[in-house]
């Protein structure tokens, strides 16, 4: 597949972004990245307009939309001197939850998605479990999973599937922003039947398999891609 990437990075991270684009191009695929705030209505519309123009040149449709935004408040909701404020809770829900719907709407209005398209959203075990300081994000993940179920229902007649991907604990920049993330990683290693953390490659390979046309009947799920981590009590 050719790749559109939407990300928000500062100047010091741009060499890594360029490296990723170079790897995609080396595989013989077209690639175009947009360094924007993906939760901004105006920037999202501009981005989709540019994507539409680019795709009009070569034909085809948007086969996969992968939503993976990690930006929110990591604070307790109550019982502490400093708690998440209203605007922080609402911003977290909007960026990590509701923005999925807005991107799907924009892409559909632009006529980019057709029968056989796949929608994926990255969730976490926090969507159903309580984790210290994770309250606002946990609520956003629950919202995200709910939106996936509703999108699966509403887009089924169009032949478009929607599923949430619940990856195991992965050593990432987003994880390292969570207070006591070292403890989370230690517990995950002990719980996981494979005795290791989930790798980005583990998740990517599963998503690639789920893009196959034969998965057209798989929709509305929260799929655990964790090596069995969450089945262990």
Short mmCIF file of C-alpha atoms in Angstrom, two decimals:
data_model
loop_
_atom_site.label_atom_id
_atom_site.label_comp_id
_atom_site.label_asym_id
_atom_site.label_seq_id
_atom_site.Cartn_x
_atom_site.Cartn_y
_atom_site.Cartn_z
CA UNK A 1 0.00 0.00 0.00
CA UNK A 2 0.96 3.63 -0.50
CA UNK A 3 1.04 5.54 2.77
CA UNK A 4 -0.36 8.82 4.08
CA UNK A 5 0.98 9.62 7.55
CA UNK A 6 -0.46 12.22 9.91
CA UNK A 7 1.72 13.05 12.91
CA UNK A 8 2.68 15.92 15.21
CA UNK A 9 6.41 16.18 15.88
CA UNK A 10 8.86 18.93 16.76
CA UNK A 11 12.02 19.68 14.81
CA UNK A 12 14.24 17.31 16.79
CA UNK A 13 12.05 14.34 15.84
CA UNK A 14 11.95 15.12 12.12
CA UNK A 15 15.06 13.06 11.22
CA UNK A 16 13.25 9.97 12.51
CA UNK A 17 10.16 10.90 10.50
CA UNK A 18 12.32 11.26 7.38
CA UNK A 19 13.86 7.86 8.09
CA UNK A 20 10.44 6.23 8.18
CA UNK A 21 9.43 7.86 4.90
CA UNK A 22 12.68 6.72 3.29
CA UNK A 23 12.03 3.12 4.37
CA UNK A 24 8.55 3.21 2.84
CA UNK A 25 9.88 4.70 -0.40
CA UNK A 26 12.61 2.06 -0.52
CA UNK A 27 9.86 -0.57 -0.66
CA UNK A 28 8.58 1.02 -3.87
CA UNK A 29 5.59 2.71 -2.27
CA UNK A 30 4.49 6.34 -2.47
CA UNK A 31 4.49 8.19 0.85
CA UNK A 32 3.27 11.59 2.00
CA UNK A 33 3.35 12.78 5.62
CA UNK A 34 1.51 15.71 7.21
CA UNK A 35 2.98 17.25 10.36
CA UNK A 36 -0.22 18.70 11.82
CA UNK A 37 -2.49 18.56 14.85
CA UNK A 38 -4.74 15.69 13.82
CA UNK A 39 -7.43 16.82 16.27
CA UNK A 40 -7.79 20.27 14.69
CA UNK A 41 -10.91 20.49 12.50
CA UNK A 42 -9.42 22.89 9.97
CA UNK A 43 -6.12 21.05 9.58
CA UNK A 44 -7.94 17.73 9.24
CA UNK A 45 -10.09 19.12 6.42
CA UNK A 46 -7.03 20.56 4.63
CA UNK A 47 -5.21 17.25 5.00
CA UNK A 48 -8.08 15.23 3.53
CA UNK A 49 -8.34 17.70 0.64
CA UNK A 50 -4.65 17.19 -0.16
CA UNK A 51 -5.04 13.42 0.14
CA UNK A 52 -8.00 13.53 -2.22
CA UNK A 53 -6.03 15.53 -4.79
CA UNK A 54 -3.05 13.18 -4.54
CA UNK A 55 -5.23 10.09 -4.94
CA UNK A 56 -7.06 11.61 -7.91
CA UNK A 57 -3.75 11.61 -9.74
CA UNK A 58 -3.27 7.87 -9.43
CA UNK A 59 -6.77 6.56 -8.77
CA UNK A 60 -7.68 4.07 -6.06
CA UNK A 61 -9.27 4.49 -2.65
CA UNK A 62 -8.25 4.70 0.98
CA UNK A 63 -8.03 1.02 1.94
CA UNK A 64 -7.03 1.39 5.60
CA UNK A 65 -7.55 4.12 8.19
CA UNK A 66 -5.48 3.53 11.33
CA UNK A 67 -6.24 5.85 14.26
CA UNK A 68 -3.49 6.03 16.88
CA UNK A 69 -3.48 9.35 18.73
CA UNK A 70 -1.83 9.48 22.16
CA UNK A 71 -2.29 12.87 23.79
CA UNK A 72 -4.10 13.41 27.05
CA UNK A 73 -4.04 14.08 30.77
CA UNK A 74 -2.41 11.51 33.04
CA UNK A 75 -3.77 12.61 36.39
CA UNK A 76 -6.10 11.17 39.04
CA UNK A 77 -9.78 12.08 38.88
CA UNK A 78 -10.20 12.46 42.64
CA UNK A 79 -8.60 11.78 46.01
CA UNK A 80 -5.45 13.79 45.35
CA UNK A 81 -4.31 17.39 45.75
CA UNK A 82 -3.89 17.79 41.98
CA UNK A 83 -6.58 16.22 39.83
CA UNK A 84 -7.57 16.35 36.15
CA UNK A 85 -9.43 19.55 35.30
CA UNK A 86 -12.57 19.61 33.19
CA UNK A 87 -10.81 20.96 30.10
CA UNK A 88 -8.14 18.23 30.40
CA UNK A 89 -10.73 15.45 30.63
CA UNK A 90 -12.66 16.84 27.66
CA UNK A 91 -9.52 17.38 25.56
CA UNK A 92 -8.34 13.83 26.23
CA UNK A 93 -11.69 12.39 25.22
CA UNK A 94 -11.81 14.51 22.06
CA UNK A 95 -8.26 13.77 20.86
CA UNK A 96 -8.03 10.08 21.78
CA UNK A 97 -11.69 9.13 21.31
CA UNK A 98 -13.97 11.38 19.29
CA UNK A 99 -11.39 12.35 16.66
CA UNK A 100 -11.71 8.85 15.17
CA UNK A 101 -15.29 9.65 14.16
CA UNK A 102 -14.33 13.03 12.67
CA UNK A 103 -11.59 11.49 10.50
CA UNK A 104 -13.94 8.75 9.27
CA UNK A 105 -16.63 11.32 8.48
CA UNK A 106 -14.20 13.55 6.58
CA UNK A 107 -12.82 10.65 4.53
CA UNK A 108 -16.31 9.40 3.68
CA UNK A 109 -17.51 12.86 2.65
CA UNK A 110 -14.48 13.12 0.36
CA UNK A 111 -15.39 9.78 -1.24
CA UNK A 112 -12.06 8.22 -0.26
CA UNK A 113 -13.41 5.02 1.31
CA UNK A 114 -15.22 2.26 -0.55
CA UNK A 115 -16.29 -1.35 -0.06
CA UNK A 116 -13.52 -3.42 1.48
CA UNK A 117 -11.99 -0.54 3.45
CA UNK A 118 -10.70 -1.23 6.95
CA UNK A 119 -10.85 1.05 10.01
CA UNK A 120 -8.60 0.31 13.00
CA UNK A 121 -8.24 2.19 16.28
CA UNK A 122 -5.58 1.59 18.92
CA UNK A 123 -7.05 1.01 22.37
CA UNK A 124 -5.61 -0.36 25.61
CA UNK A 125 -6.57 -2.45 28.62
CA UNK A 126 -7.38 0.86 30.33
CA UNK A 127 -10.62 0.90 28.36
CA UNK A 128 -12.04 -1.71 30.76
CA UNK A 129 -9.65 -1.62 33.72
CA UNK A 130 -8.75 1.01 36.30
CA UNK A 131 -5.10 2.11 36.28
CA UNK A 132 -3.62 4.76 38.61
CA UNK A 133 -3.45 8.24 37.00
CA UNK A 134 -5.01 6.85 33.81
CA UNK A 135 -8.60 8.01 34.39
CA UNK A 136 -8.99 10.55 31.56
CA UNK A 137 -7.25 8.27 29.05
CA UNK A 138 -9.20 5.25 30.27
CA UNK A 139 -12.46 7.09 29.58
CA UNK A 140 -11.19 8.11 26.14
CA UNK A 141 -10.35 4.49 25.29
CA UNK A 142 -13.83 3.37 26.36
CA UNK A 143 -15.26 6.07 24.09
CA UNK A 144 -13.02 4.87 21.25
CA UNK A 145 -14.19 1.27 21.58
CA UNK A 146 -17.81 2.40 21.66
CA UNK A 147 -17.31 4.44 18.48
CA UNK A 148 -15.76 1.39 16.78
CA UNK A 149 -18.84 -0.69 17.55
CA UNK A 150 -21.16 2.01 16.23
CA UNK A 151 -19.10 2.57 13.08
CA UNK A 152 -19.11 -1.18 12.44
CA UNK A 153 -22.91 -1.17 12.61
CA UNK A 154 -23.42 1.89 10.45
CA UNK A 155 -20.80 1.07 7.80
CA UNK A 156 -21.63 -2.63 7.40
CA UNK A 157 -24.00 -1.93 4.46
CA UNK A 158 -21.11 -0.16 2.71
CA UNK A 159 -18.82 -3.16 3.21
CA UNK A 160 -16.45 -1.23 5.50
CA UNK A 161 -15.24 -2.89 8.70
CA UNK A 162 -14.16 -1.26 11.98
CA UNK A 163 -12.19 -2.93 14.76
CA UNK A 164 -10.22 -1.80 17.81
CA UNK A 165 -6.74 -3.21 18.41
CA UNK A 166 -5.84 -3.81 22.05
CA UNK A 167 -2.08 -4.27 22.05
CA UNK A 168 -0.15 -5.60 24.99
CA UNK A 169 2.12 -3.31 26.98
CA UNK A 170 4.68 -1.93 24.52
CA UNK A 171 7.78 0.08 25.35
CA UNK A 172 6.93 3.29 23.51
CA UNK A 173 7.21 7.04 23.92
CA UNK A 174 3.53 7.15 24.92
CA UNK A 175 3.98 4.47 27.59
CA UNK A 176 6.96 6.26 29.10
CA UNK A 177 4.78 9.30 29.81
CA UNK A 178 2.61 7.24 32.18
CA UNK A 179 3.63 7.58 35.84
CA UNK A 180 5.26 4.37 37.16
CA UNK A 181 5.50 2.95 33.64
CA UNK A 182 8.43 0.81 34.75
CA UNK A 183 6.09 -1.08 37.07
CA UNK A 184 3.57 -1.56 34.26
CA UNK A 185 6.28 -3.07 32.06
CA UNK A 186 7.51 -5.35 34.84
CA UNK A 187 4.00 -6.67 35.52
CA UNK A 188 3.38 -7.18 31.78
CA UNK A 189 6.54 -9.26 31.41
CA UNK A 190 5.48 -11.46 34.31
CA UNK A 191 1.89 -11.88 33.07
CA UNK A 192 2.62 -12.45 29.40
CA UNK A 193 2.90 -16.17 28.53
CA UNK A 194 5.82 -15.25 26.25
CA UNK A 195 7.61 -13.50 29.14
CA UNK A 196 8.28 -10.37 27.12
CA UNK A 197 6.62 -7.11 26.16
CA UNK A 198 4.63 -6.68 22.96
CA UNK A 199 6.68 -5.24 20.09
CA UNK A 200 5.42 -2.77 17.46
CA UNK A 201 6.20 -5.46 14.86
CA UNK A 202 3.84 -7.90 16.63
CA UNK A 203 0.97 -5.45 16.27
CA UNK A 204 1.86 -4.34 12.74
CA UNK A 205 1.91 -7.91 11.43
CA UNK A 206 -1.53 -8.64 12.89
CA UNK A 207 -2.99 -5.46 11.40
CA UNK A 208 -1.46 -6.33 8.02
CA UNK A 209 -3.15 -9.75 8.19
CA UNK A 210 -6.48 -8.15 9.15
CA UNK A 211 -6.34 -6.00 6.00
CA UNK A 212 -6.80 -9.13 3.86
CA UNK A 213 -10.06 -9.17 1.86
CA UNK A 214 -11.05 -12.44 3.56
CA UNK A 215 -11.62 -10.60 6.88
CA UNK A 216 -14.73 -8.81 5.56
CA UNK A 217 -16.94 -10.55 8.18
CA UNK A 218 -14.77 -9.46 11.12
CA UNK A 219 -16.06 -6.14 12.44
CA UNK A 220 -17.08 -4.36 15.64
CA UNK A 221 -14.51 -6.10 17.81
CA UNK A 222 -11.83 -5.18 20.31
CA UNK A 223 -9.07 -7.58 19.29
CA UNK A 224 -6.35 -8.46 21.80
CA UNK A 225 -2.97 -8.44 20.08
CA UNK A 226 -0.92 -9.13 23.17
CA UNK A 227 0.48 -12.66 23.06
CA UNK A 228 -2.07 -13.71 25.68
CA UNK A 229 -1.14 -11.02 28.21
CA UNK A 230 -4.70 -10.09 29.13
CA UNK A 231 -6.00 -13.64 29.58
CA UNK A 232 -3.73 -14.14 32.59
CA UNK A 233 -5.28 -13.15 35.91
#
